[in-house]
Coordinates of C-alpha atoms and ligand atoms in Angstrom, one line a residue:
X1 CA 90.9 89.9 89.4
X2 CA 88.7 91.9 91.8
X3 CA 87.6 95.7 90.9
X4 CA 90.1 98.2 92.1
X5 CA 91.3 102.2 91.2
X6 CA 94.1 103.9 91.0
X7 CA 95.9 106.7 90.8
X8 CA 99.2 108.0 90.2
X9 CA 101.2 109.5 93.5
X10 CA 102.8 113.0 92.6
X11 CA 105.1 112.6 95.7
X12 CA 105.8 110.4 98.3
X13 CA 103.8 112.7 101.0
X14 CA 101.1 112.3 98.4
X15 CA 101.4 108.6 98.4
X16 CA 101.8 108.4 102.0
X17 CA 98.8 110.1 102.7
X18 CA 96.8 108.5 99.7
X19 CA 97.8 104.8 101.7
X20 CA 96.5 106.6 105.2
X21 CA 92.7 107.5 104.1
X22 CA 92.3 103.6 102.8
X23 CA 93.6 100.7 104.6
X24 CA 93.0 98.4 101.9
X25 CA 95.6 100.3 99.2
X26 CA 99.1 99.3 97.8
X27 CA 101.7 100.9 96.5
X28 CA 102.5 99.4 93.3
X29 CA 106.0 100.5 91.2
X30 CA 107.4 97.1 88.7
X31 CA 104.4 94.9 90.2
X32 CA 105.9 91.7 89.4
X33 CA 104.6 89.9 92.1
X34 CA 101.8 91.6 93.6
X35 CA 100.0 91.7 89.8
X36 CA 99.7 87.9 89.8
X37 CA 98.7 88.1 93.3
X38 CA 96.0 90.4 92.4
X39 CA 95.2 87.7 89.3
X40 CA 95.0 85.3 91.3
X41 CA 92.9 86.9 94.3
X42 CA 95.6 86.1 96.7
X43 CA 95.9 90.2 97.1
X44 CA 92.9 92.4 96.7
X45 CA 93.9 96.1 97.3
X46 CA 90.9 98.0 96.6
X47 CA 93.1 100.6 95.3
X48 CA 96.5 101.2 93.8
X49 CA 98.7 103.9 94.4
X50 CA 101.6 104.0 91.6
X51 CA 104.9 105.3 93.2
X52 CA 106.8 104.8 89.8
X53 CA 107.0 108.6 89.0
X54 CA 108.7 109.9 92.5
X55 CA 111.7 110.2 91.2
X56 CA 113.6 107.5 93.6
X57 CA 115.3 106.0 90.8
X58 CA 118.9 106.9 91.8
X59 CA 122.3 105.8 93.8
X60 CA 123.8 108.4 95.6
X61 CA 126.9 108.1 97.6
X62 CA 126.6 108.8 101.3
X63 CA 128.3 111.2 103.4
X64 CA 130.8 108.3 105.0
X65 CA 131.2 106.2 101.3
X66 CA 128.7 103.9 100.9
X67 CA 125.3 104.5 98.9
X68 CA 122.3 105.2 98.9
X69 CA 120.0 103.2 96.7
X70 CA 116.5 104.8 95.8
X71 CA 113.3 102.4 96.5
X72 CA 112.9 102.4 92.8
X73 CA 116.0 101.5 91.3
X74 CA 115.2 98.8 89.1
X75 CA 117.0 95.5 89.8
X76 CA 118.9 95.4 86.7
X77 CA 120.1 99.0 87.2
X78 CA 121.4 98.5 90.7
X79 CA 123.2 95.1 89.7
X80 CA 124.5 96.6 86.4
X81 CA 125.7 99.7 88.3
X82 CA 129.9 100.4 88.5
X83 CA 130.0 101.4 92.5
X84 CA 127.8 98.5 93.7
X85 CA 129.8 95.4 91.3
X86 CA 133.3 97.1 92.3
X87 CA 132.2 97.5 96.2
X88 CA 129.3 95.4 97.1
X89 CA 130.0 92.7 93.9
X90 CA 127.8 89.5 96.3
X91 CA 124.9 92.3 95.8
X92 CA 125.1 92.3 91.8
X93 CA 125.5 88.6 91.9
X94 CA 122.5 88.0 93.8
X95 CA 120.1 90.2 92.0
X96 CA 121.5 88.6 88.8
X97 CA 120.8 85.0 90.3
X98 CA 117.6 86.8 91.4
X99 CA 115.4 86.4 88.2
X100 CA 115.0 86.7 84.3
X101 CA 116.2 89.8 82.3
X102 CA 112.8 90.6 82.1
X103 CA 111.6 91.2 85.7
X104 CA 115.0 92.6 86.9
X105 CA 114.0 95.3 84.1
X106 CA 111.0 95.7 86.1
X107 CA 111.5 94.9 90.0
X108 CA 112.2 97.8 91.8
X109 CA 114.7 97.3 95.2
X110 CA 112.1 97.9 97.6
X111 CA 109.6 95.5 96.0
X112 CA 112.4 92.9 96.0
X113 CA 112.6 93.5 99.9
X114 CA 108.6 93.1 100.1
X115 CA 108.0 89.9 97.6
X116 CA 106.2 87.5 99.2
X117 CA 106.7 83.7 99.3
X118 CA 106.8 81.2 96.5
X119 CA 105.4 78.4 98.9
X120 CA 103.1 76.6 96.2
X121 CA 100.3 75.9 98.9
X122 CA 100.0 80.1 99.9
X123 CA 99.4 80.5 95.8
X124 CA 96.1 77.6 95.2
X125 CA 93.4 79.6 97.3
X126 CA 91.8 75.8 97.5
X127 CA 94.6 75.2 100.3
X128 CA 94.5 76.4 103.7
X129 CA 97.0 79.0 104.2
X130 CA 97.7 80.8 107.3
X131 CA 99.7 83.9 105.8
X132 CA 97.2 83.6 103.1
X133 CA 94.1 83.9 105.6
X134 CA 95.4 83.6 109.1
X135 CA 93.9 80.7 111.4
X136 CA 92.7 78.7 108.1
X137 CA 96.0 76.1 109.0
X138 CA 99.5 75.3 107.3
X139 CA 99.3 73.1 103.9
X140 CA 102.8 72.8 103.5
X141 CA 103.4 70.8 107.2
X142 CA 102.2 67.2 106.8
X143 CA 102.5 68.4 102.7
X144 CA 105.5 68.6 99.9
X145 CA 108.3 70.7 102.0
X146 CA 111.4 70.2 99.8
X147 CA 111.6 74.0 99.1
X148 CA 110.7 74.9 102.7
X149 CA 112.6 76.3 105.8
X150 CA 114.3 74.4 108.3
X151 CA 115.0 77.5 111.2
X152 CA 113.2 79.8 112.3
X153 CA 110.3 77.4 111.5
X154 CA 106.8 77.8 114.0
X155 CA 103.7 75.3 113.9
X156 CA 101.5 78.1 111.8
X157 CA 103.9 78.6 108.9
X158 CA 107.4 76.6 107.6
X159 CA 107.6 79.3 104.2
X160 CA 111.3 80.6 103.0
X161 CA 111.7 84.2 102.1
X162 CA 112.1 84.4 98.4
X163 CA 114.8 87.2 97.4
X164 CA 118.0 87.1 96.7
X165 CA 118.7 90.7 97.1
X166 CA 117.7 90.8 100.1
X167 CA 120.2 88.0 101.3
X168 CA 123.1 89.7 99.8
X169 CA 122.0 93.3 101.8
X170 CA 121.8 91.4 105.1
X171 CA 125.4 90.5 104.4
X172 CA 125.9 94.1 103.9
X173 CA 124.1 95.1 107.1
X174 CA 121.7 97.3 104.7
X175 CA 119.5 99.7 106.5
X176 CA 115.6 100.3 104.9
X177 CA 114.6 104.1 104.9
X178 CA 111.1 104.7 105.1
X179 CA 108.2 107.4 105.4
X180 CA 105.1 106.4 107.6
X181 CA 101.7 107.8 106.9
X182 CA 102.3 110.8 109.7
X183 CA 105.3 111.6 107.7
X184 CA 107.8 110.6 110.4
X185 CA 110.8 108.7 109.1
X186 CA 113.0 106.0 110.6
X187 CA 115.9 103.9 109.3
X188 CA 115.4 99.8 109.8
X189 CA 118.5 97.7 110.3
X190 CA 117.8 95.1 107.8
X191 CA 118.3 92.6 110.4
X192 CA 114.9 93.9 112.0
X193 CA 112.9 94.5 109.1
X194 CA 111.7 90.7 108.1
X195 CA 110.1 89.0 110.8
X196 CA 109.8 84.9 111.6
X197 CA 106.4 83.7 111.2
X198 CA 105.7 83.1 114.8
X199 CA 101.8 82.9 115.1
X200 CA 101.0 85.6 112.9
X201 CA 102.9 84.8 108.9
X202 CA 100.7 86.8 107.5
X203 CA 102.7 89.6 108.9
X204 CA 106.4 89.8 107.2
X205 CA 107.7 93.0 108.3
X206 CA 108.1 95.5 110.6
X207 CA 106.3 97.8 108.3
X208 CA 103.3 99.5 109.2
X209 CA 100.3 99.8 107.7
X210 CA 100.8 102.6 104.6
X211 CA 104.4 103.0 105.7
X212 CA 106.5 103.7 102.6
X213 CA 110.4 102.6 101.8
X214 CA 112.4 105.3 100.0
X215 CA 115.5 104.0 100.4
X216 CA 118.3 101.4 101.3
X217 CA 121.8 102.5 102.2
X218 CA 124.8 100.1 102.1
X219 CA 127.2 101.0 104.4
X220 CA 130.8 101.9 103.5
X221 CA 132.3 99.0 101.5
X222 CA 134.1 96.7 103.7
X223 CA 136.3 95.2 101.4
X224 CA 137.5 90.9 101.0
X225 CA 136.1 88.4 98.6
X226 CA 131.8 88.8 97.5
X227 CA 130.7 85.2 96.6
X228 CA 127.1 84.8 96.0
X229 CA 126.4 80.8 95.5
X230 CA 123.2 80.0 94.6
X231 CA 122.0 76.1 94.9
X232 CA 118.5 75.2 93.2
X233 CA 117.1 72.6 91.1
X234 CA 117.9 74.1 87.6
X235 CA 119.9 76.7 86.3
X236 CA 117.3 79.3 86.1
X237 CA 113.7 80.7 86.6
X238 CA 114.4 78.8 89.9
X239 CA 114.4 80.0 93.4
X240 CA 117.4 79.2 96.0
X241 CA 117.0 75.3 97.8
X242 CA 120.2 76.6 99.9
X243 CA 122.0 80.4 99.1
X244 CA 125.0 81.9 100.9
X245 CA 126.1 85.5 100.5
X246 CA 129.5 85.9 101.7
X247 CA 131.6 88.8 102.0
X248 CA 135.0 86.3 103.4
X249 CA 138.4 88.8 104.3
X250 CA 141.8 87.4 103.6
X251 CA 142.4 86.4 107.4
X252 CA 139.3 84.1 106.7
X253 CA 137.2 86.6 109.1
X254 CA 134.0 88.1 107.4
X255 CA 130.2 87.8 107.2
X256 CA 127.6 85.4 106.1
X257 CA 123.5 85.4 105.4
X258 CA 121.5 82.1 104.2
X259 CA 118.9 82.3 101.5
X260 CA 116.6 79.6 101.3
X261 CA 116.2 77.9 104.7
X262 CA 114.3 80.7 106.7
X263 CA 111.6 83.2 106.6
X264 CA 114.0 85.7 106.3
X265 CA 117.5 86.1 105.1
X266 CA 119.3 84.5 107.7
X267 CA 122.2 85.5 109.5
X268 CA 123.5 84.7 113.1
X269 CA 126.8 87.1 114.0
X270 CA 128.0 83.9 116.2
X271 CA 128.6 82.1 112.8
X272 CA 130.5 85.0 111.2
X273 CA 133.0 84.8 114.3
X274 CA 133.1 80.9 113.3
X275 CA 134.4 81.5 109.8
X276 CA 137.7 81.2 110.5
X277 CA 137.5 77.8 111.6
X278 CA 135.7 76.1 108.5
X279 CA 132.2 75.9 107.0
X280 CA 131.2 72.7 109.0
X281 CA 131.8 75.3 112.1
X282 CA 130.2 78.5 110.8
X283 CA 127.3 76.3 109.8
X284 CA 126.7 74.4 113.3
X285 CA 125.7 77.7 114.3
X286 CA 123.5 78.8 111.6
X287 CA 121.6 75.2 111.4
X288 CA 121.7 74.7 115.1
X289 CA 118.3 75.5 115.7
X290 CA 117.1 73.4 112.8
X291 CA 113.3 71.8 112.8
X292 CA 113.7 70.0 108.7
X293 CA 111.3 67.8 107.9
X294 CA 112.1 63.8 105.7
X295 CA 111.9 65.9 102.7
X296 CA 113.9 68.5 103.5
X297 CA 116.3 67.4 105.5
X298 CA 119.5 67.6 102.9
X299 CA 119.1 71.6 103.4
X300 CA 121.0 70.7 106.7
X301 CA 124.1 69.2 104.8
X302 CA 123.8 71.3 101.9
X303 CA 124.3 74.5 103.9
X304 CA 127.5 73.3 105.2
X305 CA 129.2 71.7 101.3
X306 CA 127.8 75.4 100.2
X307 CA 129.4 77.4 102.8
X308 CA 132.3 74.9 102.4
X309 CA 132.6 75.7 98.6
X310 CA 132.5 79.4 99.6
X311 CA 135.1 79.4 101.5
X312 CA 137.0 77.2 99.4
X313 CA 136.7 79.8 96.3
X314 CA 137.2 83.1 98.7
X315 CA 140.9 81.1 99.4
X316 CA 141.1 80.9 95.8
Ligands
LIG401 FE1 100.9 79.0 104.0 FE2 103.3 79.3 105.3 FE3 102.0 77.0 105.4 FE4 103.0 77.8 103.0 S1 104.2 77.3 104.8 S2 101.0 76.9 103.4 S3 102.8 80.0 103.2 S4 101.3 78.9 106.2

């Protein structure tokens, strides 16, 4: 691990300001990934600012009924918490799918939003990478692709967005509250806030450089069946070949996101609207930009049996 300091932020205009006077600092709160990044020399902040004692640890209930979670609720807090598995029950499901006991204990909600791909090529620095160092090429196309996307897909990265959190929020229509470093604030539609590789993968959100999340607010609960199905290769410690959040109303209307075939949590409103006419429907539109490679192909298929098993169970 390369030399770094650190210090501990008394407030988030603190922290914001400590991340403007260096370029090359992180914010660090449960560190579960960025640590072994740092071990690992993938990330190399020369400096850490710890945002742990800021005091964003809480869910509030906004003005209109829905909440407002603080960037540092820890994972297993926000699953565990009444409001959020009566109202918002596909967003305690997927943090529970999400990981072990142990990290939920630790991961905060906005580091779930920032994690960064598990694509095994961006984590052996003797690969080239282009999110890893930008230009150096793509290991993974041409390479072993049976965990990678199949839309949304360019020819400099075909990586998957890791979280499951952050599937079940763009369900939700979550929106990401943040401070930038001149202490404006604005309020990110999570549909906006991940970005497709494009040219530049290195680059996964709309963040900018030193901006700070505070908070994510759900929007009043909207009611119907919360199914969070989760297909991988074992039953845990495993992250998502295919997931689908699914918040499915009575008359079979409702709204979907896709973990595990894009760069981001992926959602297209056009396949909500084809709910109500069956899975292989819905998921024409979601997969009908679809680049898979031989190996995986079967994402294809298997969105459409697991939206199909969705439905099935919101029908009961
Ligand atoms: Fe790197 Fe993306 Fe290619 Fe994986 S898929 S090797 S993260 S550029």
């Amino acid at each position: 691990m390369k030399a770094f300091t650190y210090e501990r932020a008394p407030s988030v205009e603190a922290a914001v300001k400590a991340a403007a006077s260096n370029p090359d600092a992180k914010f660090i709160a449960g560190g579960t990934n960025l640590l072994d990044l740092m071990k690992l020399e993938i990330e190399h902040p020369t400096h850490l600012i710890d945002v742990n004692g800021l005091g964003l640890d809480k869910i509030d209930p906004t003005p209109d009924g829905g909440l407002r979670i603080g960037a540092l609720v820890r994972n297993t807090a926000l699953a565990a918490d009444e409001r959020v598995r009566r109202d918002y029950g596909l967003l305690s499901r997927a943090l529970v799918a999400g990981a072990s006991g142990q990290l939920r204990n630790k991961a905060t909600t906005a580091g779930n939003l920032l994690q960064r791909t598990r694509c095994p090529y961006f984590y052996d620095p003797n690969q080239p990478c282009n999110k890893r160092q930008p230009g150096s090429g793509c290991s993974a196309i041409g390479g072993f692709t049976r965990q990678h996307a199949v839309v949304g897909t360019s020819d400099a990265c075909i990586a998957t967005h890791p979280s499951d959190m952050a599937i079940a929020m763009r369900a939700l229509d979550a929106v990401v509250e943040t401070v930038k470093s001149d202490g404006t604030t604005r309020a990110i539609p999570i549909a906006d806030f991940h970005r497709l590789p494009g040219e530049t993968p290195h680059i996964e959100t709309v963040l900018e450089a030193g901006e700070f999340i505070t908070t994510v607010v759900l929007p009043p609960p909207v009611g119907g069946r919360h199914i969070y199905r989760k297909v991988r290769d074992r039953a845990s410690y495993a992250f998502a070949l295919v997931s689908v959040a699914a918040v499915i109303h009575p008359d079979g209307t409702g709204s979907i996101a896709l973990g595990g075939v894009a760069h981001k949590p992926w959602r297209i409103e056009n396949a909500d609207r084809e709910l109500k006419n069956g899975a292989k429907a819905a998921a024409a539109v979601l997969m009908a930009d679809a680049r898979p490679t031989a190996q995986n192909r079967f994402k294809v298929d298997l969105v459409e049996r697991t939206l199909g098993a969705v439905i099935a169970e919101a029908r009961g």
